[in-house]
Tab-separated table of C-alpha atoms in Angstrom:
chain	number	residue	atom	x	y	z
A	1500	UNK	CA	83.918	297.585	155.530
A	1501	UNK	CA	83.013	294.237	153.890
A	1502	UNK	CA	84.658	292.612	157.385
A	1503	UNK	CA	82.996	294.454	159.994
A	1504	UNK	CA	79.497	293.738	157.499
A	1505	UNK	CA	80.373	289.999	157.599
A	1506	UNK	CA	81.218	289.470	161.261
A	1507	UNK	CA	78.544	292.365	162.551
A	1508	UNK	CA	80.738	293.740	164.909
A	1509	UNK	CA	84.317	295.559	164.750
A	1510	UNK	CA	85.736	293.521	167.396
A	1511	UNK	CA	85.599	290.685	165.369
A	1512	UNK	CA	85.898	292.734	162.245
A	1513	UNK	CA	89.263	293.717	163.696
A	1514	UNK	CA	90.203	290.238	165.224
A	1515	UNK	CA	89.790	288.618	161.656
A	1516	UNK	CA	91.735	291.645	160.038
A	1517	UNK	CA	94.231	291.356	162.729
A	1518	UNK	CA	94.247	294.809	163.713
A	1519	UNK	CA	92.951	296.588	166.677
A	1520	UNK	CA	89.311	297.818	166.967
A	1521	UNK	CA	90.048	301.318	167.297
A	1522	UNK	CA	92.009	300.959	163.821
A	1523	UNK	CA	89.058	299.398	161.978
A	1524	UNK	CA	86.722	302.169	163.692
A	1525	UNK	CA	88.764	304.595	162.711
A	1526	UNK	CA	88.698	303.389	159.087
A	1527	UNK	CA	85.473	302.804	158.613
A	1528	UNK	CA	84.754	306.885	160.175
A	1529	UNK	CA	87.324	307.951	157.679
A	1530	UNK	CA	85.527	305.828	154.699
A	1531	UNK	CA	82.301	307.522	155.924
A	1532	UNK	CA	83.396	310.924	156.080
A	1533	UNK	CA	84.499	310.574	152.356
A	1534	UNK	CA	81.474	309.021	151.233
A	1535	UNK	CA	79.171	311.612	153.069
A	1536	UNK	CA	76.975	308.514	154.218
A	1537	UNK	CA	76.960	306.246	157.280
A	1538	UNK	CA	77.273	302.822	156.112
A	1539	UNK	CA	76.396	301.199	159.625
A	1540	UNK	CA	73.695	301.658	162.371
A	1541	UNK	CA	75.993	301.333	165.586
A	1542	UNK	CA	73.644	299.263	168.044
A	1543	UNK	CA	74.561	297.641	171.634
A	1544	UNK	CA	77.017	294.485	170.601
A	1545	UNK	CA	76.833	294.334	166.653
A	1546	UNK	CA	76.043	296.734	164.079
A	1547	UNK	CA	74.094	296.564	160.913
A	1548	UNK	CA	74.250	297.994	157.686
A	1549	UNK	CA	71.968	301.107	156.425
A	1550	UNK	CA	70.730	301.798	153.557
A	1551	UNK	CA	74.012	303.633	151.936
A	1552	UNK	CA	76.197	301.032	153.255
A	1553	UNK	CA	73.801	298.460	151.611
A	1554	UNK	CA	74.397	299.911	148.038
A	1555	UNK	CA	78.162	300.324	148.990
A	1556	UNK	CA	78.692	296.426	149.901
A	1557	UNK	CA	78.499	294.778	146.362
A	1558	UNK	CA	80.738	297.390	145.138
A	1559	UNK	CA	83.093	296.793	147.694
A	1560	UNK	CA	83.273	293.319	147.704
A	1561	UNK	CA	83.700	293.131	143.869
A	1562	UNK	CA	87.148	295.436	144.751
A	1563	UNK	CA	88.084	292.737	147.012
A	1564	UNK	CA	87.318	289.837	144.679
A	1565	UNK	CA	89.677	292.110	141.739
A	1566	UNK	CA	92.679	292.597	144.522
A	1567	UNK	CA	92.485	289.145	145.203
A	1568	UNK	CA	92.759	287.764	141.680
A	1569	UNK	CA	95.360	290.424	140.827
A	1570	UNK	CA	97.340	289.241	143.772
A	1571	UNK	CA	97.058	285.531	142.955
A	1572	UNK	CA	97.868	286.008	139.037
A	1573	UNK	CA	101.496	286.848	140.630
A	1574	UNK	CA	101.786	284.619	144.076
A	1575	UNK	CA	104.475	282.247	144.115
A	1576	UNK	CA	103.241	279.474	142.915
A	1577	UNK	CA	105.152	277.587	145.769
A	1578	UNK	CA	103.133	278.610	148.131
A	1579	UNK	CA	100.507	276.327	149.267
A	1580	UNK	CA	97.351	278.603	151.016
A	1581	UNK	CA	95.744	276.488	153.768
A	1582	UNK	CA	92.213	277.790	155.498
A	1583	UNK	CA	91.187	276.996	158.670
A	1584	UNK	CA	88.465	278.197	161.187
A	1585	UNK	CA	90.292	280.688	163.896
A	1586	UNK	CA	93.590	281.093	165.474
A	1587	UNK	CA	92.645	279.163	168.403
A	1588	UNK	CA	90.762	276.117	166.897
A	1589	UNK	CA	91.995	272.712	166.287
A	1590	UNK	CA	92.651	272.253	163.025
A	1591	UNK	CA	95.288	275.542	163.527
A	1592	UNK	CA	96.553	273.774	166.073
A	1593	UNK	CA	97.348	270.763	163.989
A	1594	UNK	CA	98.957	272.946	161.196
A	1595	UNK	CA	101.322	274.462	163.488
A	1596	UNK	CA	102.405	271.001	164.522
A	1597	UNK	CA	102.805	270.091	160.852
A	1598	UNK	CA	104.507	273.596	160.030
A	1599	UNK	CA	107.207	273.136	163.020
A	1600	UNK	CA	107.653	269.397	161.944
A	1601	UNK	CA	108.086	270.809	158.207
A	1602	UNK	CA	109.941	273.846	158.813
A	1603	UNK	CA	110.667	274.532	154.806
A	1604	UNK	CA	107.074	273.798	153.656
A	1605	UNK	CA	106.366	277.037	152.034
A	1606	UNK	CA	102.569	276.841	153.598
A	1607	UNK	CA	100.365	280.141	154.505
A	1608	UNK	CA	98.009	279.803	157.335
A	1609	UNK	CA	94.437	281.833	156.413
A	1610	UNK	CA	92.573	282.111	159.423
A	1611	UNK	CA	88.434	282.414	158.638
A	1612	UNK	CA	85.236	283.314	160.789
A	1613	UNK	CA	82.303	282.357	162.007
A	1614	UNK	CA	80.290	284.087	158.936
A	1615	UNK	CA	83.520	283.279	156.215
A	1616	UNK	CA	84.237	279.932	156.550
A	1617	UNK	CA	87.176	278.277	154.904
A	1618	UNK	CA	84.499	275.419	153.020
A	1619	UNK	CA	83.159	278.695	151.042
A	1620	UNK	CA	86.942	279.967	150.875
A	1621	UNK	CA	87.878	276.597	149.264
A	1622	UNK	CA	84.549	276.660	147.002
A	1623	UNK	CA	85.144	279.891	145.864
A	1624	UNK	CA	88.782	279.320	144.690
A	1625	UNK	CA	90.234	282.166	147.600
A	1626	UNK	CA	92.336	279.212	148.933
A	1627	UNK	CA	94.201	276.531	147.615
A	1628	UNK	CA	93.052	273.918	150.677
A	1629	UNK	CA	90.597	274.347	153.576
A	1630	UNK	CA	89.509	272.468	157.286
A	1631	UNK	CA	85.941	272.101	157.443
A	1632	UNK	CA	82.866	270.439	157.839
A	1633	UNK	CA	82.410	268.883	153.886
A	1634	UNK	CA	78.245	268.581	154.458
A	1635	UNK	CA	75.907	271.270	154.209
A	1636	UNK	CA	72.466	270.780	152.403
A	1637	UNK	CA	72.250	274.230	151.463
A	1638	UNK	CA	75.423	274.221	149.968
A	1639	UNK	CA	77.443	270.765	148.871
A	1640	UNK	CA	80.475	270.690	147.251
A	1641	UNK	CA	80.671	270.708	143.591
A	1642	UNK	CA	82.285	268.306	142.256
A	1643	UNK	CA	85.663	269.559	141.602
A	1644	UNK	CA	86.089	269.286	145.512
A	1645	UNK	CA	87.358	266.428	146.842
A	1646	UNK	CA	86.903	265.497	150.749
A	1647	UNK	CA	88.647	263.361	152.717
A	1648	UNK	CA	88.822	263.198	156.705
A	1649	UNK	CA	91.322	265.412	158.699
A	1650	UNK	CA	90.372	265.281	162.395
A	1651	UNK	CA	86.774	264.767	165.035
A	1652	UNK	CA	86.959	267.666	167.574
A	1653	UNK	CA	85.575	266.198	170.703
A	1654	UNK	CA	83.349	268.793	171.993
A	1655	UNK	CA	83.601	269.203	176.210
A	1656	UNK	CA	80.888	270.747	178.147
A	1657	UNK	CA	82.154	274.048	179.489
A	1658	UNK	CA	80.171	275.674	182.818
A	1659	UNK	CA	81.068	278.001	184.911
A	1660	UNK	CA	81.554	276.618	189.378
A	1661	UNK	CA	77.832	278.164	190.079
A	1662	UNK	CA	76.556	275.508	187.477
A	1663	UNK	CA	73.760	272.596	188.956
A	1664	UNK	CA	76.677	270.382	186.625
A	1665	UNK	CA	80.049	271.923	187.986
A	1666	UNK	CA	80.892	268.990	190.663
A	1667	UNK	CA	80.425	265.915	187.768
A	1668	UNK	CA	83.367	264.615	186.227
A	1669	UNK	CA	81.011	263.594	183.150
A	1670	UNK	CA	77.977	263.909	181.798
A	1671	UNK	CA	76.051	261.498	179.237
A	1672	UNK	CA	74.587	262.845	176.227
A	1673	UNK	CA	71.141	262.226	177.253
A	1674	UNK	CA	72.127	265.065	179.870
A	1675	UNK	CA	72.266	267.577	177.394
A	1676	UNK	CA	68.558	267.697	176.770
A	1677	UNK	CA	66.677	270.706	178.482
A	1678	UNK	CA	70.056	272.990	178.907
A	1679	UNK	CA	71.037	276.129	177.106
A	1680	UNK	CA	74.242	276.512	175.199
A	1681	UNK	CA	75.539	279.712	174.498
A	1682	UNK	CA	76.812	279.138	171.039
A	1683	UNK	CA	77.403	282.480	169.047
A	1684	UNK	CA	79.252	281.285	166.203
A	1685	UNK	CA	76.338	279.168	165.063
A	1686	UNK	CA	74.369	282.109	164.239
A	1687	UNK	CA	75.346	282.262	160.681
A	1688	UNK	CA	73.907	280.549	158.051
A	1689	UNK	CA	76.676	277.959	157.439
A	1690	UNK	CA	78.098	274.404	158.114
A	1691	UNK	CA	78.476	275.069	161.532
A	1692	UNK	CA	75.157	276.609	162.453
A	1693	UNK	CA	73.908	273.137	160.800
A	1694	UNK	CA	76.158	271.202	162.956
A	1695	UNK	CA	74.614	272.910	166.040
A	1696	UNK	CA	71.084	272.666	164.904
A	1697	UNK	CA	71.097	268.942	164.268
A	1698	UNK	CA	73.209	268.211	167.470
A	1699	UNK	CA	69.955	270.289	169.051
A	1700	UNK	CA	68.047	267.988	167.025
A	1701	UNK	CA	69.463	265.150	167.734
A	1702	UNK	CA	69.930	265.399	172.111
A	1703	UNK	CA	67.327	267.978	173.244
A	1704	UNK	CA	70.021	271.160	174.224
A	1705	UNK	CA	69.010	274.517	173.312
A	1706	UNK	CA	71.079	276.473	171.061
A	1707	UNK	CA	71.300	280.352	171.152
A	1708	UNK	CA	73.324	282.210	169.298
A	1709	UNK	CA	71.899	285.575	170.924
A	1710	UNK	CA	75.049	288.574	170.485
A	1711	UNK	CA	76.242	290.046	173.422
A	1712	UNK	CA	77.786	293.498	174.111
A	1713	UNK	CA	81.183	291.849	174.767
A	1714	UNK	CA	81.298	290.239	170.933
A	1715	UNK	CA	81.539	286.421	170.031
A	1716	UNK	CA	85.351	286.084	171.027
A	1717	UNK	CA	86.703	283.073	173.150
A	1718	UNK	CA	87.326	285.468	176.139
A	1719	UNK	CA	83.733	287.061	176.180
A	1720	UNK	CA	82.176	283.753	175.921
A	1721	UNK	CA	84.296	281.956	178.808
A	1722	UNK	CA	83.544	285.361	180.841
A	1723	UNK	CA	80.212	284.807	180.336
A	1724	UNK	CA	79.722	281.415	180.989
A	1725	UNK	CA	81.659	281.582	184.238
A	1726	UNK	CA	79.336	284.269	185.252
A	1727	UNK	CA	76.221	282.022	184.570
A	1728	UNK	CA	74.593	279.382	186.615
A	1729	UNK	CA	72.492	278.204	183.682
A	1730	UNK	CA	74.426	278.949	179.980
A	1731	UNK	CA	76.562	276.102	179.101
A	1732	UNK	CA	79.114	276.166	175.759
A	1733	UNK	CA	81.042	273.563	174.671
A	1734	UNK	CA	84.740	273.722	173.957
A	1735	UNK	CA	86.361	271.670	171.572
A	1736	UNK	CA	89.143	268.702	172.725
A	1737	UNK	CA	91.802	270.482	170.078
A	1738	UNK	CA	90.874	274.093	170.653
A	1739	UNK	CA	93.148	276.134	172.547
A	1740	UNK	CA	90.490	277.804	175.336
A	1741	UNK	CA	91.213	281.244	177.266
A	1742	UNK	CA	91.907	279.390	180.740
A	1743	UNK	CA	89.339	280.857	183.653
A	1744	UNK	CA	89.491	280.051	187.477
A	1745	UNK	CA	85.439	279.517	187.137
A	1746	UNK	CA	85.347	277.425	184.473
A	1747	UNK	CA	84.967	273.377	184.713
A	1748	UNK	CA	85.585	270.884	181.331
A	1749	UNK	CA	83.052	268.251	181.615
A	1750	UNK	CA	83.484	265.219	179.072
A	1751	UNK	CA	80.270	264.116	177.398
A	1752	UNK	CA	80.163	260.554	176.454
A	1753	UNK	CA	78.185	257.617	175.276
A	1754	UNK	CA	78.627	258.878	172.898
A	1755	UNK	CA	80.718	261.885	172.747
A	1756	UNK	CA	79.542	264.885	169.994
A	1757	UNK	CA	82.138	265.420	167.774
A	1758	UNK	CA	82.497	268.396	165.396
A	1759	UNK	CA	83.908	266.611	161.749
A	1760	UNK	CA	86.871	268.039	159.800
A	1761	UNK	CA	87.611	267.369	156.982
A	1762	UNK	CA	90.656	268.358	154.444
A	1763	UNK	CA	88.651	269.511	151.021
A	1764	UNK	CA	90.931	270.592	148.031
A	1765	UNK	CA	90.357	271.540	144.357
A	1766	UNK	CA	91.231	269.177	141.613
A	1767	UNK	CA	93.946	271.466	140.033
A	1768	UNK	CA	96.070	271.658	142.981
A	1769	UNK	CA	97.081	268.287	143.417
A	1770	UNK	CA	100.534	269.050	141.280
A	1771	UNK	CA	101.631	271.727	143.529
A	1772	UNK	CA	104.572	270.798	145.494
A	1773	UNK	CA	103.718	271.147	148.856
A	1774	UNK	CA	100.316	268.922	148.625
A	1775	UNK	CA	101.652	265.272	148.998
A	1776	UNK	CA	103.591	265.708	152.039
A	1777	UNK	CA	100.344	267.794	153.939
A	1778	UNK	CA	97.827	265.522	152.628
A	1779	UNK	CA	99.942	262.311	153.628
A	1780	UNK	CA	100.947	263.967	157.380
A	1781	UNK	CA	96.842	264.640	157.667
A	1782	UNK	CA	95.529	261.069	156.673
A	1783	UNK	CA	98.128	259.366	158.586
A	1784	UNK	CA	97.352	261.274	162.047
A	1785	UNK	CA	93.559	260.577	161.406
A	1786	UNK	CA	91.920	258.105	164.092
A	1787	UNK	CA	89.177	256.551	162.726
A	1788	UNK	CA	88.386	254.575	165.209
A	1789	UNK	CA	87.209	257.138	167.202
A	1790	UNK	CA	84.001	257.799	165.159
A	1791	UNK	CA	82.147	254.548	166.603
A	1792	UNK	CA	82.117	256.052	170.608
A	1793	UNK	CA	80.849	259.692	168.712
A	1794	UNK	CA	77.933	261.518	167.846
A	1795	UNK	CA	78.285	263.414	164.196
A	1796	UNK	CA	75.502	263.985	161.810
A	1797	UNK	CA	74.853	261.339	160.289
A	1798	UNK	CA	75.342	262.711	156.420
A	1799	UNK	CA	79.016	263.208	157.249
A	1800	UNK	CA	79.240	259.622	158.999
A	1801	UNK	CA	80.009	257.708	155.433
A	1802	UNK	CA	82.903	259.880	154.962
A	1803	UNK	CA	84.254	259.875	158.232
A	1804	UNK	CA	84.072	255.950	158.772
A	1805	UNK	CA	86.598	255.121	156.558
């Protein structure tokens, strides 16, 4: 319940839960039927709470929050829990690399969404260290966090062949002003719906983060953009993208917008065991360099230039 509330819709309730769709809607009837209320209003492409399921929610989470506690009173202390954004994104990609370089590292992957990201995971002690962004106004890290740069996503420019930009084998940031980018996993109130509002800011592209019947998944939004002669999205350099005959990568450059990663960790869990070798494997594959031929926002530049 608290899943399918977070993400808004239960294929991306169940894709986060890593169970089928039918299973979550299934569960969520079943919880229904016991409670005598509907907790959701089932709409076209999302859903959205009622007034029962409202009430229900805090209680709900505060089971989670007690499970989760009970559960980390008796982990192995061994084991080192990583967050990072999705399955398919970059910085997952880069932990696999580490985990099949480091095949006895006792590390568990915890894969977070667009409305649970792993900076609040990290903030909120559910996670030992997390990938993100480290700058949000609404929300900076306290200062028991510490930050330090882990990798600058390269963001392409993906369009489908009917596109006015399919044929160009680049396009310069100035280009980006007066498109649209279909961009649904900005539509939360988080570090990455600030990214995407100051990179709106900042070249002139419009940002909508409008849902769609087919969800916010990778697939749907590569369907849809292939479908569209004027939606654009952007796909990151290190993301692993659903491949599409109708698709074309375009590189942006001078300079090219970069999404910025950090690694952020709590104070306490520098002892463990597994945190030198993962923190030394992550600074020593950073490129630096690379951040003088980017765009970022410029509160996360000081970190990112070192």
């Amino acid at each position: 319940m608290v899943a399918v509330s977070d993400e808004g819709q239960f294929g991306l309730a169940a894709s986060v839960l890593g169970i089928s769709q039918q299973a979550v809607s299934k569960r969520i009837a079943k919880l229904e039927g016991q409670l005598g209320a509907p907790l959701f209003e089932r709409r076209i492409g999302n859903v959205a709470l009622t007034a029962h399921g409202a009430r229900f929610l805090p209680h709900a989470r505060s089971i989670l929050a007690s499970a989760d506690a009970a559960i980390a009173a008796v982990r192995d202390s061994q084991v080192l829990r990583v967050a990072v954004h999705g399955a398919q994104i970059a910085d997952a990609n880069l932990m696999r690399f580490y985990l099949e370089k480091h095949p006895d590292a006792e590390v568990e992957l915890i894969m977070m969404g667009p409305s649970t990201t792993s900076r609040n995971a990290v903030i909120d002690c559910r996670v030992d260290i997390a990938f993100a962004r480290p700058h949000w106004h609404t929300r900076p890290l306290p200062a028991h966090i510490t930050a330090v740069p882990a990798y600058l996503g390269a963001l392409h420019l993906l369009v489908g062949n009917g596109h006015p930009l399919a044929d160009r084998d680049h396009v310069e940031f100035d280009d980006l002003d007066g498109l649209t980018a279909w961009v649904p996993g900005a539509g939360f109130d988080s570090e990455v719906g600030d990214f995407y509002g100051r990179l709106s800011e900042s070249c002139g592209i419009t940002i909508t983060t409008e849902q769609h019947p087919g969800g916010i998944g990778f697939a749907n939004i590569v369907d849809r953009i292939a479908d569209s002669t004027t939606l654009v999205t952007f796909g990151g350099e290190g993301t692993t993208t659903p491949w599409h005959p109708n698709i074309r990568r375009i590189p942006i450059v001078n300079p090219t917008p970069a999404y910025p990663m950090a690694l952020l960790w709590r104070e306490t869990i520098t002892t463990h065991p597994q945190f030198t070798s993962l923190i030394d494997f992550i600074t020593g594959s950073y490129n630096g360099k690379a951040v003088s031929t980017m765009w970022i926002p410029e509160p996360d530049r000081a970190l990112f230039q070192r």
